[in-house]
Short mmCIF file of C-alpha atoms in Angstrom, two decimals:
data_model
loop_
_atom_site.label_atom_id
_atom_site.label_comp_id
_atom_site.label_asym_id
_atom_site.label_seq_id
_atom_site.Cartn_x
_atom_site.Cartn_y
_atom_site.Cartn_z
CA MET J 1 91.35 181.46 -3.78
CA MET J 2 93.99 178.86 -3.23
CA LEU J 3 94.24 176.31 -0.22
CA VAL J 4 97.39 174.64 0.20
CA ILE J 5 96.78 171.52 2.59
CA VAL J 6 100.08 170.35 4.39
CA PRO J 7 99.09 167.25 5.98
CA ALA J 8 101.71 166.38 8.81
CA PHE J 9 102.23 163.87 11.39
CA ASN J 10 105.31 164.04 13.67
CA GLU J 11 106.90 166.49 10.93
CA GLU J 12 108.55 169.18 13.43
CA LYS J 13 111.53 168.92 11.44
CA ALA J 14 110.86 169.39 7.75
CA LEU J 15 107.56 171.36 7.95
CA PRO J 16 109.27 174.65 8.97
CA GLY J 17 111.51 174.93 5.26
CA THR J 18 108.37 173.60 3.85
CA LEU J 19 105.82 176.10 4.96
CA ALA J 20 108.44 179.06 4.88
CA GLU J 21 108.94 178.26 1.08
CA LEU J 22 105.23 178.01 0.18
CA LEU J 23 104.35 181.40 1.90
CA ARG J 24 107.63 183.27 -0.01
CA LEU J 25 106.33 181.67 -3.22
CA TYR J 26 102.65 181.79 -3.17
CA PRO J 27 101.94 184.92 -1.26
CA ARG J 28 98.40 184.71 -1.58
CA ALA J 29 97.41 181.26 -1.11
CA GLN J 30 96.50 180.23 2.22
CA VAL J 31 98.47 177.62 3.93
CA LEU J 32 96.58 175.01 6.19
CA VAL J 33 98.48 172.60 8.13
CA VAL J 34 96.39 169.54 9.43
CA ASN J 35 98.30 168.24 12.24
CA ASP J 36 97.13 164.22 12.59
CA GLY J 37 97.63 163.59 15.97
CA SER J 38 101.16 164.68 16.33
CA ALA J 39 103.53 163.43 19.39
CA ASP J 40 106.16 166.10 18.85
CA GLY J 41 105.91 169.79 17.81
CA THR J 42 103.99 169.93 14.62
CA SER J 43 101.50 171.87 15.50
CA ALA J 44 103.61 174.44 17.46
CA VAL J 45 105.91 174.57 14.51
CA ALA J 46 103.31 175.32 12.26
CA ARG J 47 101.57 177.93 14.64
CA ARG J 48 105.16 180.10 14.77
CA ALA J 49 105.00 180.02 10.64
CA GLY J 50 101.57 181.82 11.10
CA VAL J 51 99.86 179.11 9.15
CA ARG J 52 96.29 178.40 9.84
CA VAL J 53 96.33 174.86 11.83
CA VAL J 54 93.50 172.56 12.44
CA ASP J 55 94.78 169.34 15.02
CA LEU J 56 93.02 166.28 15.18
CA PRO J 57 92.52 164.98 18.49
CA VAL J 58 93.60 161.76 17.54
CA ASN J 59 95.88 160.29 14.64
CA MET J 60 93.66 159.10 12.06
CA GLY J 61 95.49 158.33 9.03
CA ILE J 62 96.77 160.52 6.18
CA GLY J 63 92.75 159.94 4.31
CA VAL J 64 91.06 161.61 7.24
CA ALA J 65 93.45 164.11 7.63
CA MET J 66 93.09 165.26 3.74
CA GLN J 67 89.54 165.28 4.34
CA THR J 68 89.88 167.59 7.07
CA GLY J 69 91.52 170.10 4.37
CA TYR J 70 89.18 169.12 2.09
CA ARG J 71 86.18 169.91 4.67
CA PHE J 72 88.02 173.17 5.21
CA ALA J 73 88.72 174.10 1.80
CA ARG J 74 84.68 173.65 1.47
CA GLU J 75 83.26 175.54 4.47
CA HIS J 76 85.45 178.50 3.48
CA GLY J 77 84.63 178.57 -0.35
CA PHE J 78 88.25 178.43 -1.73
CA SER J 79 88.26 177.35 -5.52
CA ARG J 80 90.93 175.58 -5.82
CA ALA J 81 93.18 173.12 -3.42
CA VAL J 82 96.33 171.61 -3.52
CA GLN J 83 97.83 168.63 -1.49
CA CYS J 84 101.55 169.30 -0.27
CA ASP J 85 103.22 166.81 2.30
CA GLY J 86 104.81 168.35 5.20
CA ASP J 87 107.88 166.24 4.37
CA GLY J 88 109.59 168.09 1.90
CA GLN J 89 108.90 165.96 -0.61
CA HIS J 90 106.94 168.20 -2.82
CA PRO J 91 108.66 171.59 -3.48
CA PRO J 92 106.34 173.91 -3.47
CA ALA J 93 108.02 175.79 -6.92
CA GLN J 94 106.24 173.19 -8.57
CA ILE J 95 102.91 174.00 -7.45
CA ALA J 96 102.96 176.70 -10.35
CA VAL J 97 103.63 173.96 -13.04
CA LEU J 98 100.10 172.15 -11.52
CA GLU J 99 98.22 175.67 -12.19
CA GLU J 100 99.41 175.83 -15.35
CA THR J 101 98.33 172.69 -16.27
CA MET J 102 94.91 172.54 -14.93
CA ASP J 103 94.37 176.15 -16.20
CA ARG J 104 95.05 174.58 -19.79
CA THR J 105 93.64 171.01 -19.67
CA GLY J 106 90.51 172.15 -17.52
CA SER J 107 90.69 168.85 -15.44
CA ALA J 108 89.35 168.57 -12.50
CA MET J 109 92.87 167.53 -10.49
CA VAL J 110 96.32 167.80 -11.65
CA ILE J 111 98.71 164.94 -9.86
CA GLY J 112 102.41 166.39 -10.35
CA SER J 113 103.72 163.00 -11.26
CA ARG J 114 107.55 161.88 -11.40
CA PHE J 115 107.30 159.43 -14.60
CA VAL J 116 106.18 161.93 -17.04
CA GLU J 117 108.49 163.75 -19.09
CA SER J 118 110.75 165.92 -17.61
CA GLY J 119 109.73 164.53 -14.05
CA LYS J 120 112.93 161.89 -14.49
CA GLU J 121 115.36 164.54 -13.45
CA GLY J 122 113.99 164.65 -9.72
CA PHE J 123 113.93 161.69 -7.19
CA LYS J 124 112.38 158.46 -8.41
CA SER J 125 111.48 155.92 -6.07
CA LEU J 126 112.57 152.44 -5.59
CA PHE J 127 112.27 149.72 -7.77
CA MET J 128 109.80 147.62 -6.21
CA ARG J 129 107.66 150.74 -5.37
CA ARG J 130 107.96 151.47 -8.82
CA GLN J 131 106.64 148.38 -10.55
CA VAL J 132 103.56 148.31 -7.61
CA ILE J 133 102.87 151.85 -9.08
CA ARG J 134 102.77 150.93 -12.58
CA PHE J 135 100.41 147.77 -11.38
CA PHE J 136 97.84 150.37 -9.93
CA SER J 137 98.44 152.68 -13.33
CA ARG J 138 97.17 149.34 -15.40
CA TRP J 139 94.34 148.45 -12.66
CA ILE J 140 93.04 152.52 -12.96
CA LEU J 141 93.23 152.12 -16.58
CA LEU J 142 91.39 148.93 -16.88
CA LEU J 143 88.87 149.98 -14.63
CA CYS J 144 87.44 153.56 -15.52
CA GLY J 145 89.83 154.06 -18.78
CA VAL J 146 91.94 156.92 -17.13
CA ARG J 147 95.68 156.94 -17.73
CA VAL J 148 97.57 158.00 -14.97
CA TYR J 149 101.31 156.75 -14.60
CA ASP J 150 102.11 157.98 -10.92
CA VAL J 151 98.90 157.21 -9.23
CA THR J 152 100.56 157.62 -5.69
CA SER J 153 101.58 160.67 -5.80
CA GLY J 154 100.40 162.90 -3.18
CA PHE J 155 101.05 166.29 -4.66
CA ARG J 156 97.59 167.11 -6.28
CA LEU J 157 96.10 170.33 -7.31
CA VAL J 158 91.77 169.83 -7.54
CA ASN J 159 89.48 172.65 -8.38
CA GLU J 160 86.21 173.16 -6.68
CA LYS J 161 84.05 170.50 -7.78
CA ALA J 162 86.75 167.99 -6.60
CA ILE J 163 86.79 169.77 -3.21
CA ALA J 164 82.93 169.30 -3.08
CA ILE J 165 83.26 165.49 -3.81
CA PHE J 166 86.02 164.97 -1.65
CA ALA J 167 84.57 167.23 1.42
CA ARG J 168 81.99 164.26 1.38
CA ASP J 169 83.77 161.28 0.59
CA TYR J 170 87.27 160.82 0.75
CA PRO J 171 88.89 157.03 0.71
CA PHE J 172 91.24 156.60 3.99
CA ASP J 173 94.15 154.30 4.51
CA TYR J 174 96.31 154.54 1.33
CA PRO J 175 94.09 157.22 -0.60
CA GLU J 176 95.63 158.37 -3.44
CA PRO J 177 94.48 155.82 -6.26
CA GLU J 178 91.44 155.57 -5.29
CA ALA J 179 90.49 159.50 -5.19
CA ILE J 180 91.55 159.44 -8.63
CA VAL J 181 88.79 156.32 -9.38
CA LEU J 182 86.42 158.30 -7.58
CA LEU J 183 86.59 161.57 -9.60
CA SER J 184 86.23 159.75 -12.78
CA ARG J 185 83.19 157.84 -11.52
CA HIS J 186 81.75 161.53 -10.70
CA GLY J 187 82.97 162.27 -14.67
CA LEU J 188 85.33 164.72 -13.62
CA ALA J 189 88.75 164.58 -15.74
CA VAL J 190 92.12 163.89 -14.25
CA ALA J 191 95.11 165.23 -15.86
CA GLU J 192 99.05 164.60 -14.76
CA ALA J 193 102.24 167.28 -14.73
CA PRO J 194 105.46 166.54 -14.83
CA VAL J 195 107.22 167.36 -11.22
CA ALA J 196 110.77 166.76 -10.06
CA MET J 197 110.26 165.45 -6.47
CA ARG J 198 112.75 165.36 -3.64
CA GLU J 199 114.09 163.18 -1.27
CA ARG J 200 112.24 163.40 2.18
CA GLN J 201 114.16 165.70 4.02
CA GLY J 202 113.06 164.17 7.74
CA GLY J 203 110.71 161.93 8.88
CA VAL J 204 109.64 157.96 7.48
CA SER J 205 107.54 156.42 4.81
CA SER J 206 104.29 155.64 5.70
CA ILE J 207 104.63 152.45 4.29
CA GLY J 208 107.14 149.64 5.82
CA PHE J 209 108.41 146.26 4.20
CA PHE J 210 106.11 143.89 5.38
CA SER J 211 102.68 146.07 5.37
CA GLY J 212 103.78 146.45 1.56
CA ILE J 213 101.63 143.07 0.50
CA TYR J 214 99.08 144.30 2.94
CA TYR J 215 99.06 147.79 0.82
CA VAL J 216 98.86 146.25 -2.30
CA VAL J 217 96.02 144.31 -1.52
CA LYS J 218 94.22 146.51 0.08
CA VAL J 219 94.22 149.34 -2.55
CA SER J 220 93.74 146.92 -5.27
CA ILE J 221 90.16 145.61 -3.96
CA GLY J 222 89.48 149.32 -2.39
CA LEU J 223 90.09 150.60 -6.45
CA LEU J 224 87.39 147.71 -7.32
CA VAL J 225 85.07 148.22 -4.51
CA THR J 226 85.25 152.55 -5.61
CA ARG J 227 84.81 151.88 -9.51
CA LEU J 228 81.79 149.32 -8.42
CA ARG J 229 80.16 151.96 -5.66
CA SER J 230 76.72 154.01 -6.68
CA MET J 231 77.67 157.63 -6.53
CA ARG J 232 74.37 158.40 -5.39
CA MET B 1 74.00 112.78 23.75
CA THR B 2 74.16 111.54 27.89
CA VAL B 3 71.94 113.26 29.91
CA THR B 4 74.75 114.71 32.08
CA LEU B 5 75.96 116.40 28.84
CA GLN B 6 72.11 117.65 28.14
CA SER B 7 71.57 119.17 32.26
CA VAL B 8 75.22 121.26 31.37
CA ALA B 9 74.08 122.58 28.22
CA PHE B 10 70.24 123.48 29.29
CA ILE B 11 72.02 125.02 32.59
CA PHE B 12 74.68 126.72 30.78
CA SER B 13 72.12 128.25 28.33
CA LEU B 14 70.24 129.21 31.38
CA LEU B 15 72.89 130.99 32.75
CA PHE B 16 74.10 132.62 29.32
CA LEU B 17 70.65 133.93 28.95
CA ALA B 18 70.67 135.39 32.67
CA ALA B 19 74.15 137.29 31.87
CA ILE B 20 72.90 138.84 28.88
CA PHE B 21 69.95 140.14 30.45
CA GLU B 22 71.90 141.51 33.01
CA LEU B 23 74.26 143.44 31.35
CA VAL B 24 71.79 144.79 29.36
CA ARG B 25 69.75 145.96 32.75
CA ARG B 26 72.88 147.25 33.81
CA ARG B 27 73.40 149.31 30.47
CA ARG B 28 76.37 147.76 29.97
CA LEU B 29 75.13 146.02 26.71
CA LYS B 30 73.19 147.87 24.13
CA GLU B 31 69.63 145.99 23.60
CA SER B 32 70.35 146.04 19.57
CA TYR B 33 73.50 143.75 20.24
CA ALA B 34 72.06 142.03 22.58
CA LEU B 35 69.65 140.28 20.45
CA SER B 36 72.19 138.71 18.73
CA TRP B 37 73.46 136.81 21.50
CA PHE B 38 70.14 136.04 23.08
CA PHE B 39 69.66 134.32 19.52
CA VAL B 40 72.92 132.24 20.53
CA GLY B 41 71.69 131.43 24.12
CA GLY B 42 68.14 130.53 22.63
CA CYS B 43 70.24 128.17 20.14
CA VAL B 44 72.12 126.67 22.77
CA LEU B 45 68.99 126.24 25.18
CA VAL B 46 66.80 124.48 22.04
CA LEU B 47 69.94 122.11 21.33
CA SER B 48 70.00 121.17 24.97
CA LEU B 49 66.38 120.31 24.97
CA LEU B 50 66.32 118.13 21.45
CA GLY B 51 68.53 115.41 23.07
CA GLU B 52 67.83 112.23 21.08
CA ARG B 53 66.25 114.02 18.65
CA LEU B 54 69.48 116.37 17.68
CA GLU B 55 70.98 113.18 16.03
CA VAL B 56 68.38 112.13 13.91
CA VAL B 57 68.50 115.59 12.78
CA ALA B 58 72.27 115.26 12.28
CA ARG B 59 71.85 112.40 10.45
CA LEU B 60 69.39 113.79 8.16
CA PHE B 61 72.21 116.39 6.86
CA GLY B 62 74.71 113.54 6.82
CA PHE B 63 76.62 114.08 9.49
CA ALA B 64 78.25 110.98 10.77
CA GLN B 65 78.80 112.26 14.37
CA LEU B 66 76.65 114.43 16.48
CA SER B 67 79.48 116.70 17.61
CA ASN B 68 80.58 117.73 13.99
CA ALA B 69 77.13 118.90 13.04
CA ILE B 70 77.00 121.12 16.48
CA LEU B 71 80.66 122.19 15.65
CA VAL B 72 79.69 123.09 12.12
CA PHE B 73 76.37 124.88 13.35
CA THR B 74 78.56 126.91 16.16
CA VAL B 75 81.40 127.96 13.54
CA PHE B 76 78.72 129.68 11.23
CA LEU B 77 76.78 131.42 13.85
CA LEU B 78 79.97 132.75 15.29
CA LEU B 79 80.91 133.96 11.62
CA VAL B 80 77.59 135.91 11.65
CA LEU B 81 78.28 137.46 14.76
CA LEU B 82 81.71 138.69 14.21
CA LEU B 83 80.56 140.01 10.33
CA GLY B 84 78.27 141.92 12.70
CA LEU B 85 80.50 142.82 14.84
CA SER B 86 82.96 144.44 12.10
CA VAL B 87 80.15 146.34 10.44
CA ALA B 88 79.61 147.64 14.09
CA VAL B 89 82.75 148.69 14.45
CA SER B 90 82.82 149.90 10.73
CA THR B 91 79.90 151.85 11.33
CA LEU B 92 81.55 153.41 14.84
CA SER B 93 85.39 154.30 13.20
CA GLY B 94 83.54 156.38 10.60
CA MET B 95 81.85 158.13 13.18
CA VAL B 96 85.00 158.92 14.93
CA GLN B 97 86.51 160.10 11.74
CA THR B 98 83.51 162.61 11.36
CA MET B 99 83.87 163.67 15.04
CA ALA B 100 87.53 164.14 15.25
CA GLN B 101 87.31 166.29 11.84
CA ASP B 102 84.88 168.59 13.24
CA ILE B 103 86.76 168.91 16.51
CA GLY B 104 89.56 170.00 14.59
CA LEU B 105 87.44 172.46 12.76
CA LEU B 106 85.78 174.21 14.90
CA ARG B 107 88.61 174.61 17.33
CA ASN B 108 89.84 176.35 14.64
CA ARG B 109 87.46 178.45 13.74
CA ARG B 110 87.10 179.34 17.40
CA GLU B 111 91.47 180.36 17.30
CA ALA B 112 90.28 182.21 14.26
CA LYS B 113 87.62 184.00 16.14
CA ASP B 114 89.60 184.55 19.15
CA LYS B 115 92.22 186.52 16.87
CA ASP B 116 89.75 188.83 15.20
CA GLY B 117 88.42 189.51 18.86
CA ALA B 118 92.02 190.00 20.20
CA ASP B 119 92.91 192.23 16.90
CA ALA B 120 89.64 194.51 16.99
CA PRO B 121 90.19 197.58 19.31
#
């Protein structure tokens, strides 16, 4: 069974469209919205769509929201979980591509990537953002010998082993790149699949201009620390 | 160090220690955190009692001025205290994270249960 985890913070505008598409395309999967303490009608909108909702009592950030989804997946015995943003950036139709890649490669995590092969047609991010992603990508390659291009993509499919790890230990602030290092430290393989992403349908990016520098420093150190941490 | 300064420091450190003790007594401050503050109060008390001898110690470490020695010492002491507080805050935020997740997951579970109950005849 597959669980689609949709983390949502003040996402009432774009959420209904994403959820409708998910339910239509994957009737056998279960959809879980993790409402990260939204101030708007995110929770109500999700409930109206008929999906399960976990409301966090306060805004805890994307990492904690995602981990809530993984804990749910673990508690309910799901064998696969997809991370799919509620803002419409991640086209639900492309989940099939992630699944196909996981079936083929047997990787513990498949990342929907904007930078491999045919992924190029879809929405690509701004120049500076791309440079930062390239830097993180090289840093991860240096730290653990894993080649991932779109390290910040939050569009991911993980298997049971990765669910178990993430339910116990998931990075919080800007978790995507660190999660790759975490899995690789547990000896699990990470693969990439080309997907066409769209521009967000509503809401704003979580990273502003000035917090960009903080972001780069924080993630670079975070990656190093995750690499050096003992994995029990 | 003048006698005036010495007595001011002495009285201040006594009041400081009394304030900490009172906070602990009223349960406004946990013993575990109070300990480090007692240490700070104790340090100030000892320094105030040392008086003239303090200057000899400062010379020994190569400080030209006693005030410099005290300043450096204070900065290090505060750094250690602040680091301790950051560690405490990190522990707390980790706890809050787990608890927020627990609340969300439990509510969801109860909701699902309520729904099942309503569906049954």
